[in-house]
GROMACS .gro file of C-alpha atoms in nm:
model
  315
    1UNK     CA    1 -14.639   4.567   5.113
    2UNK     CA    2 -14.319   4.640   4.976
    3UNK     CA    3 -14.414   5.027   4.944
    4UNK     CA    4 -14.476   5.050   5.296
    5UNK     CA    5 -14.114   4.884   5.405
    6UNK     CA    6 -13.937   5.104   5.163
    7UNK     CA    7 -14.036   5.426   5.377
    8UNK     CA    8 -13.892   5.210   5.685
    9UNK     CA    9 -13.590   5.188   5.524
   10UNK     CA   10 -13.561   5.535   5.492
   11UNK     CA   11 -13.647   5.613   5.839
   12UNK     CA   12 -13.379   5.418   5.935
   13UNK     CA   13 -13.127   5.522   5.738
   14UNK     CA   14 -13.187   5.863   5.872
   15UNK     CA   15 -13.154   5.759   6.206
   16UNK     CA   16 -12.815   5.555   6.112
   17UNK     CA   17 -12.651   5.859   5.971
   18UNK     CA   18 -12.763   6.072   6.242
   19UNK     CA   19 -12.616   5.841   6.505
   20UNK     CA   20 -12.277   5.829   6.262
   21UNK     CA   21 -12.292   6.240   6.283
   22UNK     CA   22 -12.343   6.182   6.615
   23UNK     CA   23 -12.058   5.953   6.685
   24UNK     CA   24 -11.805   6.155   6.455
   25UNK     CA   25 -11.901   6.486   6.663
   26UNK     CA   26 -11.823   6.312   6.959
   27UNK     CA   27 -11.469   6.143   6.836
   28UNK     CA   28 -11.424   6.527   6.669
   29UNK     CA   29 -11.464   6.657   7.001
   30UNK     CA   30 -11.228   6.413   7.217
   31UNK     CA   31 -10.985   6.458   6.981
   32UNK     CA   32 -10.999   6.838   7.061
   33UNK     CA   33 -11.003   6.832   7.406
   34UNK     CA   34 -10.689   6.556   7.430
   35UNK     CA   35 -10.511   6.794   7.143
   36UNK     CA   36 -10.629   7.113   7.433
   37UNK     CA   37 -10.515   6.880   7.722
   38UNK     CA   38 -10.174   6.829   7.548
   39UNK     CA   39 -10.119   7.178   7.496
   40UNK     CA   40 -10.193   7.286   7.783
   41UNK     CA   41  -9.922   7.019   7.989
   42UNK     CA   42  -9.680   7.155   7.725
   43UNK     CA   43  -9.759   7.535   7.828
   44UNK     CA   44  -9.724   7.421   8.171
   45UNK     CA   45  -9.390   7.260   8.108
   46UNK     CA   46  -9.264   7.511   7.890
   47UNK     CA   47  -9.343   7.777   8.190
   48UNK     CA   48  -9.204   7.556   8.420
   49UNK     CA   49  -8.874   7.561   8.267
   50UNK     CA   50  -8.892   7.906   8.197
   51UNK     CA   51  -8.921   7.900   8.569
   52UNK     CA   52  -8.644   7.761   8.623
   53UNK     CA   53  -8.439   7.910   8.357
   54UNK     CA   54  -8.488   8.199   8.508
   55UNK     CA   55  -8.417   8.102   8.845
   56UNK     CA   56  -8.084   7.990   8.772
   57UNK     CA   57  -7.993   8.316   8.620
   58UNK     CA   58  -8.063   8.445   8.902
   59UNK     CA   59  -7.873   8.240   9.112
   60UNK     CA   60  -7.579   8.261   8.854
   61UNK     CA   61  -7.605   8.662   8.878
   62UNK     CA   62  -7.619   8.638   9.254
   63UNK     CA   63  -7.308   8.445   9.298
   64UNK     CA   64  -7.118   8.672   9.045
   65UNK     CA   65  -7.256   8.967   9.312
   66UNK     CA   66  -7.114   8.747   9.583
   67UNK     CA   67  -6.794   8.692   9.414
   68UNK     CA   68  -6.737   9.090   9.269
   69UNK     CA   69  -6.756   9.213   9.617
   70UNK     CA   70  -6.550   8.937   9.782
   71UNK     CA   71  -6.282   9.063   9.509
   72UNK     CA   72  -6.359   9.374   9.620
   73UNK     CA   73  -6.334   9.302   9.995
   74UNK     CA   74  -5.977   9.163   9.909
   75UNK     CA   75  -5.848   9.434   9.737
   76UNK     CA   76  -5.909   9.678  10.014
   77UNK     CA   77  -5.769   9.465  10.247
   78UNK     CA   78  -5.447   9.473  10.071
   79UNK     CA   79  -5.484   9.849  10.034
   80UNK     CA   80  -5.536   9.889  10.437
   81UNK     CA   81  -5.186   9.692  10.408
   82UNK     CA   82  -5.003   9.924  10.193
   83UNK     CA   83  -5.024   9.700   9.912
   84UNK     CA   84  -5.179   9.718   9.579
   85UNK     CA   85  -5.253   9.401   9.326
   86UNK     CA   86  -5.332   9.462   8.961
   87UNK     CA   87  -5.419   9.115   8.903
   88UNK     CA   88  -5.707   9.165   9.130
   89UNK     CA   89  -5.838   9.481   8.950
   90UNK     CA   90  -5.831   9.266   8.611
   91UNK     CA   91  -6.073   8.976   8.765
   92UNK     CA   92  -6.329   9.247   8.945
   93UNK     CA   93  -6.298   9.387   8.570
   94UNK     CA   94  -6.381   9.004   8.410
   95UNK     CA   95  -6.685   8.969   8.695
   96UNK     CA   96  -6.810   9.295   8.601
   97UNK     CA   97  -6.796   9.188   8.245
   98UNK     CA   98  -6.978   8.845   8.322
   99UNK     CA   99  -7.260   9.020   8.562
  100UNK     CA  100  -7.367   9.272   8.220
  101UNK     CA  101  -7.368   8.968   7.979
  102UNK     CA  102  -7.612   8.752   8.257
  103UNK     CA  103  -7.875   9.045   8.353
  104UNK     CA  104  -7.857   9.095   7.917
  105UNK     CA  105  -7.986   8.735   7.947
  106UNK     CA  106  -8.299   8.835   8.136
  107UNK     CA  107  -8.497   8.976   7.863
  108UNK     CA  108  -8.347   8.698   7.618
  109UNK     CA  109  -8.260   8.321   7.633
  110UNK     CA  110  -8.035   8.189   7.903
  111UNK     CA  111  -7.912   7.844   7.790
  112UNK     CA  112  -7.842   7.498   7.947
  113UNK     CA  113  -7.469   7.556   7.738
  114UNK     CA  114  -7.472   7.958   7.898
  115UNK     CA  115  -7.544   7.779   8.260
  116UNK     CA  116  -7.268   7.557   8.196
  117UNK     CA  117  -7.014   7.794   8.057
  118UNK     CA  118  -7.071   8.062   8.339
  119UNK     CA  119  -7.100   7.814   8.608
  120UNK     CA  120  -6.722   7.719   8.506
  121UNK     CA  121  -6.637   8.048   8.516
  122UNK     CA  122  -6.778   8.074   8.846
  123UNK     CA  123  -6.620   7.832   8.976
  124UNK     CA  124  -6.262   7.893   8.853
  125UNK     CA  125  -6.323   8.260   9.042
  126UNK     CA  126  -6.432   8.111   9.341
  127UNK     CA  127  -6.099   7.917   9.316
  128UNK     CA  128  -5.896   8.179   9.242
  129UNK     CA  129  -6.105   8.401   9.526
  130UNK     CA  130  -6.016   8.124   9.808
  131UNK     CA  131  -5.640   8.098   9.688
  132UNK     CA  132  -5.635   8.503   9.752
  133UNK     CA  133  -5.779   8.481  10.075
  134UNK     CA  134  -5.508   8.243  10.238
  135UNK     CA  135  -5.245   8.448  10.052
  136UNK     CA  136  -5.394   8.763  10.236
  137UNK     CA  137  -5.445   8.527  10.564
  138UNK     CA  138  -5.079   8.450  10.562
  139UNK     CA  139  -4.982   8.848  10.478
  140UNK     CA  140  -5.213   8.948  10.744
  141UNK     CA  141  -4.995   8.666  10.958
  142UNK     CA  142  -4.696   8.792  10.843
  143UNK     CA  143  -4.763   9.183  10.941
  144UNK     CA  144  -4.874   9.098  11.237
  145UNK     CA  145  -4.551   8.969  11.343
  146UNK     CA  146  -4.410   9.263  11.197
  147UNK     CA  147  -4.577   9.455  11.370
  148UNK     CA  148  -4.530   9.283  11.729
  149UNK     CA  149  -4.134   9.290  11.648
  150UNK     CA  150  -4.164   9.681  11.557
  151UNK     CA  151  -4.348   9.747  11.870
  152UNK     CA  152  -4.060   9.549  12.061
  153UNK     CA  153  -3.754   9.707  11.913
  154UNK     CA  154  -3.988  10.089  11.937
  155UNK     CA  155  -3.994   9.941  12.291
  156UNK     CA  156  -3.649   9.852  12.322
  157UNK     CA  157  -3.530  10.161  12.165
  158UNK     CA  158  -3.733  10.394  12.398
  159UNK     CA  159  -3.613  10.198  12.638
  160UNK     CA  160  -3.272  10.197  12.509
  161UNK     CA  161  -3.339  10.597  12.454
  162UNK     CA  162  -3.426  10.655  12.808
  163UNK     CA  163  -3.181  10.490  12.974
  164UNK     CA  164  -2.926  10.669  12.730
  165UNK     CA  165  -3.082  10.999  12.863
  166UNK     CA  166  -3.082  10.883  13.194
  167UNK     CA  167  -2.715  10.798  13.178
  168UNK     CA  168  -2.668  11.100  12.988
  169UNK     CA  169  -2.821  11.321  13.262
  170UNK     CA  170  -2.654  11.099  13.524
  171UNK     CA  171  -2.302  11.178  13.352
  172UNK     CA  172  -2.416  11.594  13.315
  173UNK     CA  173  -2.489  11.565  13.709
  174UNK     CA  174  -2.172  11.382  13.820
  175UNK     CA  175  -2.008  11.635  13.541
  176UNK     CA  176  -2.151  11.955  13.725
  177UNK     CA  177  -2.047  11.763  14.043
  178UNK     CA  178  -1.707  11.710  13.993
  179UNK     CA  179  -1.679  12.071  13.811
  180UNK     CA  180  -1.811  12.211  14.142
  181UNK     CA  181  -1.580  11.974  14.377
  182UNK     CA  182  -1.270  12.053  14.142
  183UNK     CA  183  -1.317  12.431  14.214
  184UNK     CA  184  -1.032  12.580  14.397
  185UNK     CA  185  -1.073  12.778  14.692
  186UNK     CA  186  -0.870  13.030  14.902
  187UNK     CA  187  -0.733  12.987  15.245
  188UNK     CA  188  -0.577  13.195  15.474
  189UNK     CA  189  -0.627  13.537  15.308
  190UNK     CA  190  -0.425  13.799  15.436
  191UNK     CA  191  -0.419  14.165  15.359
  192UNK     CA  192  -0.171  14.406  15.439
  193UNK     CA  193  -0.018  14.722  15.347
  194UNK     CA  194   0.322  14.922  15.222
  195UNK     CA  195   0.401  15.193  15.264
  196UNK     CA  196   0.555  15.509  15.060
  197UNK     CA  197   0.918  15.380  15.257
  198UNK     CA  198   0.833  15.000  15.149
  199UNK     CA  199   0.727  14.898  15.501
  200UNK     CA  200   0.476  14.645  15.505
  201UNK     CA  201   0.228  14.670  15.821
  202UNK     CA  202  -0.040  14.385  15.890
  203UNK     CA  203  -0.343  14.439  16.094
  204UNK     CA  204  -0.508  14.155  16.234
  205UNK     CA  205  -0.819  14.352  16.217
  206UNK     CA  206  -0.757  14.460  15.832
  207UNK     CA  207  -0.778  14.817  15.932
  208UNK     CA  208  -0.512  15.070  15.843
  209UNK     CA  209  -0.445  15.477  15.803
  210UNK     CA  210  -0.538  15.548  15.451
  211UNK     CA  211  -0.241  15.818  15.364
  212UNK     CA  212  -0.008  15.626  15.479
  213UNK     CA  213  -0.067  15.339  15.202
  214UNK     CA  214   0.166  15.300  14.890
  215UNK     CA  215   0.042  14.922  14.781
  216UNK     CA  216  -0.228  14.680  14.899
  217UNK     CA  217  -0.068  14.314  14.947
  218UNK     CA  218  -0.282  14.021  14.929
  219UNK     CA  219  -0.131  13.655  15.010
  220UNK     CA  220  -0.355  13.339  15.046
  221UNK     CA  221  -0.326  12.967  14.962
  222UNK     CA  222  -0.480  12.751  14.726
  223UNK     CA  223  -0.644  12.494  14.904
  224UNK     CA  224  -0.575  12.132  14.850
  225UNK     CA  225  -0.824  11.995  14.628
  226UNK     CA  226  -0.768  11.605  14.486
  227UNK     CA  227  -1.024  11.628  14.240
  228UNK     CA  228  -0.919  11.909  14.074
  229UNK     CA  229  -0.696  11.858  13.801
  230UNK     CA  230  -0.301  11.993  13.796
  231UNK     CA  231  -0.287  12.241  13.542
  232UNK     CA  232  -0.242  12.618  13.442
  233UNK     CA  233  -0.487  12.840  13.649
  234UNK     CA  234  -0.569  13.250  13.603
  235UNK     CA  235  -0.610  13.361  13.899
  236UNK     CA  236  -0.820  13.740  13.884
  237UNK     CA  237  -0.795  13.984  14.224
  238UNK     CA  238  -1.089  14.234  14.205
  239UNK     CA  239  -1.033  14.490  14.489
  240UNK     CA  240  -1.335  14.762  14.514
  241UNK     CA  241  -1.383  15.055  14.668
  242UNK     CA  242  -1.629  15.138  14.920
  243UNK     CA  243  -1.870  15.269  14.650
  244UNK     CA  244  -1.844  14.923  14.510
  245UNK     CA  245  -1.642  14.994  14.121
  246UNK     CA  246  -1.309  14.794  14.138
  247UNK     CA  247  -1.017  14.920  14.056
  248UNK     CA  248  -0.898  14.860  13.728
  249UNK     CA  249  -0.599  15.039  13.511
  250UNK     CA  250  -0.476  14.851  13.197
  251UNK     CA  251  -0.104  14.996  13.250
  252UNK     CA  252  -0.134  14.848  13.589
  253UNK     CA  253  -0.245  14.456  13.466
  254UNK     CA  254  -0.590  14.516  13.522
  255UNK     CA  255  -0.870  14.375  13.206
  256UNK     CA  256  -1.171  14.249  13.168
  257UNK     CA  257  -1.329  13.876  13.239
  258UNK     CA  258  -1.657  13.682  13.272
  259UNK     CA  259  -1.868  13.613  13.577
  260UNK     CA  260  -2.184  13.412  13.522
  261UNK     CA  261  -2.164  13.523  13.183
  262UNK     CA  262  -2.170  13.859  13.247
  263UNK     CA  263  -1.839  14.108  13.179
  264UNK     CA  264  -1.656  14.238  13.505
  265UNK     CA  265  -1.294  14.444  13.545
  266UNK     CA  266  -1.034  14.291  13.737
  267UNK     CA  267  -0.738  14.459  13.882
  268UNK     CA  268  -0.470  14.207  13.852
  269UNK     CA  269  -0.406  13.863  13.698
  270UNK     CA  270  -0.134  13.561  13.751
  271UNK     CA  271  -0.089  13.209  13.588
  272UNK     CA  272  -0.014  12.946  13.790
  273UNK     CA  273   0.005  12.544  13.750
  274UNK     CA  274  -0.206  12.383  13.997
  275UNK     CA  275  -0.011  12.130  14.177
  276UNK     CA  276  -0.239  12.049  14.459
  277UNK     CA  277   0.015  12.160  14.728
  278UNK     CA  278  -0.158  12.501  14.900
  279UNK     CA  279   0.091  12.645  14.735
  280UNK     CA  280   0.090  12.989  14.836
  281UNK     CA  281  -0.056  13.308  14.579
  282UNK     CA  282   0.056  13.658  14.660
  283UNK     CA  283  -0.061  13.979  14.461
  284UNK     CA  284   0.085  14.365  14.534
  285UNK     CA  285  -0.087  14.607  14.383
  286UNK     CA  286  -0.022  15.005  14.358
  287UNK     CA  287  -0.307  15.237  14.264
  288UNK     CA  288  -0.065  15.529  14.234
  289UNK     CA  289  -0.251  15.741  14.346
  290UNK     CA  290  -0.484  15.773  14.693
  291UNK     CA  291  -0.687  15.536  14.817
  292UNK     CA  292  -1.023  15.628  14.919
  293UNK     CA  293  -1.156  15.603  15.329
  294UNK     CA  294  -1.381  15.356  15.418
  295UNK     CA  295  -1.451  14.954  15.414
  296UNK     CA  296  -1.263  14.812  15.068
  297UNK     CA  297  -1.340  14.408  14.945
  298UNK     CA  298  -1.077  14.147  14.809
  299UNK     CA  299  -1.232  13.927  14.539
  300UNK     CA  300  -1.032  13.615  14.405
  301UNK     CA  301  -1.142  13.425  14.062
  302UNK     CA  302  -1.042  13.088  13.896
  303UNK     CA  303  -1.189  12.998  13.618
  304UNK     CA  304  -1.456  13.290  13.624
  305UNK     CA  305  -1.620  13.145  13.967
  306UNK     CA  306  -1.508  13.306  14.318
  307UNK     CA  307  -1.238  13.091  14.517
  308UNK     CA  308  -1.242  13.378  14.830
  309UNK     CA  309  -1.327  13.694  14.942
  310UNK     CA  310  -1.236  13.913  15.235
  311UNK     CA  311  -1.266  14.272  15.329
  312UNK     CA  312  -1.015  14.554  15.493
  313UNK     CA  313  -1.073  14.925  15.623
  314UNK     CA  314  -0.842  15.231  15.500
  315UNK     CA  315  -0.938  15.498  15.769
   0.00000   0.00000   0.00000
């Protein structure tokens, strides 16, 4: 009896410590697969902040982007104002510096302490950027009203400019005016002759015998003229021939003067003072030798411009 329950035993014992396998395998395995589950939440979490490690980098390297070409944008708006501001050179300098040291951090570690420290940094630029930007606002301000008050004094001063011409040609006109209305003029012109006995003979008609002519006289008055002024005139006779030279002997008081510019003989000359009287002008002249037939012409100058002309016959 008792040999047969002893195999029993056995038998059960077996199955016991199979069962205990059994159970260990089991608590083996659970253990595994929380230990797997664990790891696995902490790859997740790990990536996740890897995630967003990397995001902010990214964010931090766009804003120092953003904030290098806002510095930039300011400096050439000072430029295109004729100015120049070393101060903003050095900060583009310090962003460029910051933007290599946060895309280095790309293939390493970008701490929560790196976030910090260049989100400070950030920061104080973006103050510093804003501070800039109403100091170039209020230079922009400033030129402008510079250059609204430049345009108005250009303006004034064209203006000023063209009424000075205008008053300038005004005065040249009423200059050429008056020089024209203070010319003196001849009246009465007279010709007459002498003769070799001294006889003077007048003609009405200005026509006398040629042989029997010593001296040509030539009387006239200077017409009365309020505008021009009282003071020493040259008066200049030409008297021309009927081929058209004038006569002209230096021994005689004859010379040389200007009409229009141009260089003409006279045949006689006399000062006078002006005194707005018709006071009367008288010249005798002797060619010494004979006078030519035909149609002669009496010219009379002031001031190299003709005052009076007239004409006479020697037949």
């Amino acid at each position: 009896m008792e040999q047969q329950q002893a195999p029993e035993r056995r038998n059960n014992n077996r199955w016991l410590l199979l069962a205990a396998l059994v159970l260990v395998l089991v608590g083996i395995n659970g253990i595994l697969f929380y230990m797997n589950q664990q790891k696995s939440k902490q790859n997740e979490q790990l990536a996740a902040d890897i995630k967003v490690k990397d995001t902010k980098l990214e964010e931090q390297i766009k804003q120092y982007e953003t904030l290098k070409a806002d510095f930039e944008r300011q400096s050439q708006e000072l430029q295109s104002m004729g100015l120049a501001n070393d101060s903003l050179e050095a900060k583009i300098a310090s962003v460029n510096a910051d933007l290599l040291k946060l895309r280095s951090f790309r293939a390493g570690s970008f701490s929560i302490s790196d976030q910090k420290r260049f989100q400070q940094r950030a920061q104080n630029f973006e103050r510093q950027l804003r501070q800039k930007d109403t100091e170039i606002a209020q230079l922009k301000k400033d030129n402008e009203m510079l250059f609204t008050e430049t345009q108005t004094l250009k303006e004034r001063q064209n203006k000023l400019t063209d009424t000075i011409g205008s008053i300038a040609r005004t005065n040249q006109e009423l200059s050429e005016k008056v020089a024209i209305a203070s010319r003196l003029r001849a009246d009465n012109i007279r010709v007459g002759v002498i003769n070799r006995r001294n006889k003077e003979d007048d003609d009405d008609k200005n026509e006398f015998k040629a042989k029997k002519v010593e001296k040509i006289k030539v009387t006239f008055n200077l017409a009365q003229n309020d505008v021009a002024p009282k003071e020493t005139k040259q008066i200049m006779m030409r008297l021309l021939e009927p081929d058209g030279a004038a006569l002209y002997n230096l021994s005689t008081g004859g010379g040389t003067f200007l009409i229009d510019g141009n260089e003409a003989f006279y045949t006689a000359k006399q000062e006078l003072v002006y005194d707005n009287t018709r006071q009367p002008v008288q010249f005798v002249y002797a060619k010494g030798t004979d006078y030519k037939t035909g149609s002669h012409t009496v010219e009379l100058y002031a001031d190299g411009y003709l005052i009076g002309k007239t004409t006479f016959t020697l037949k």
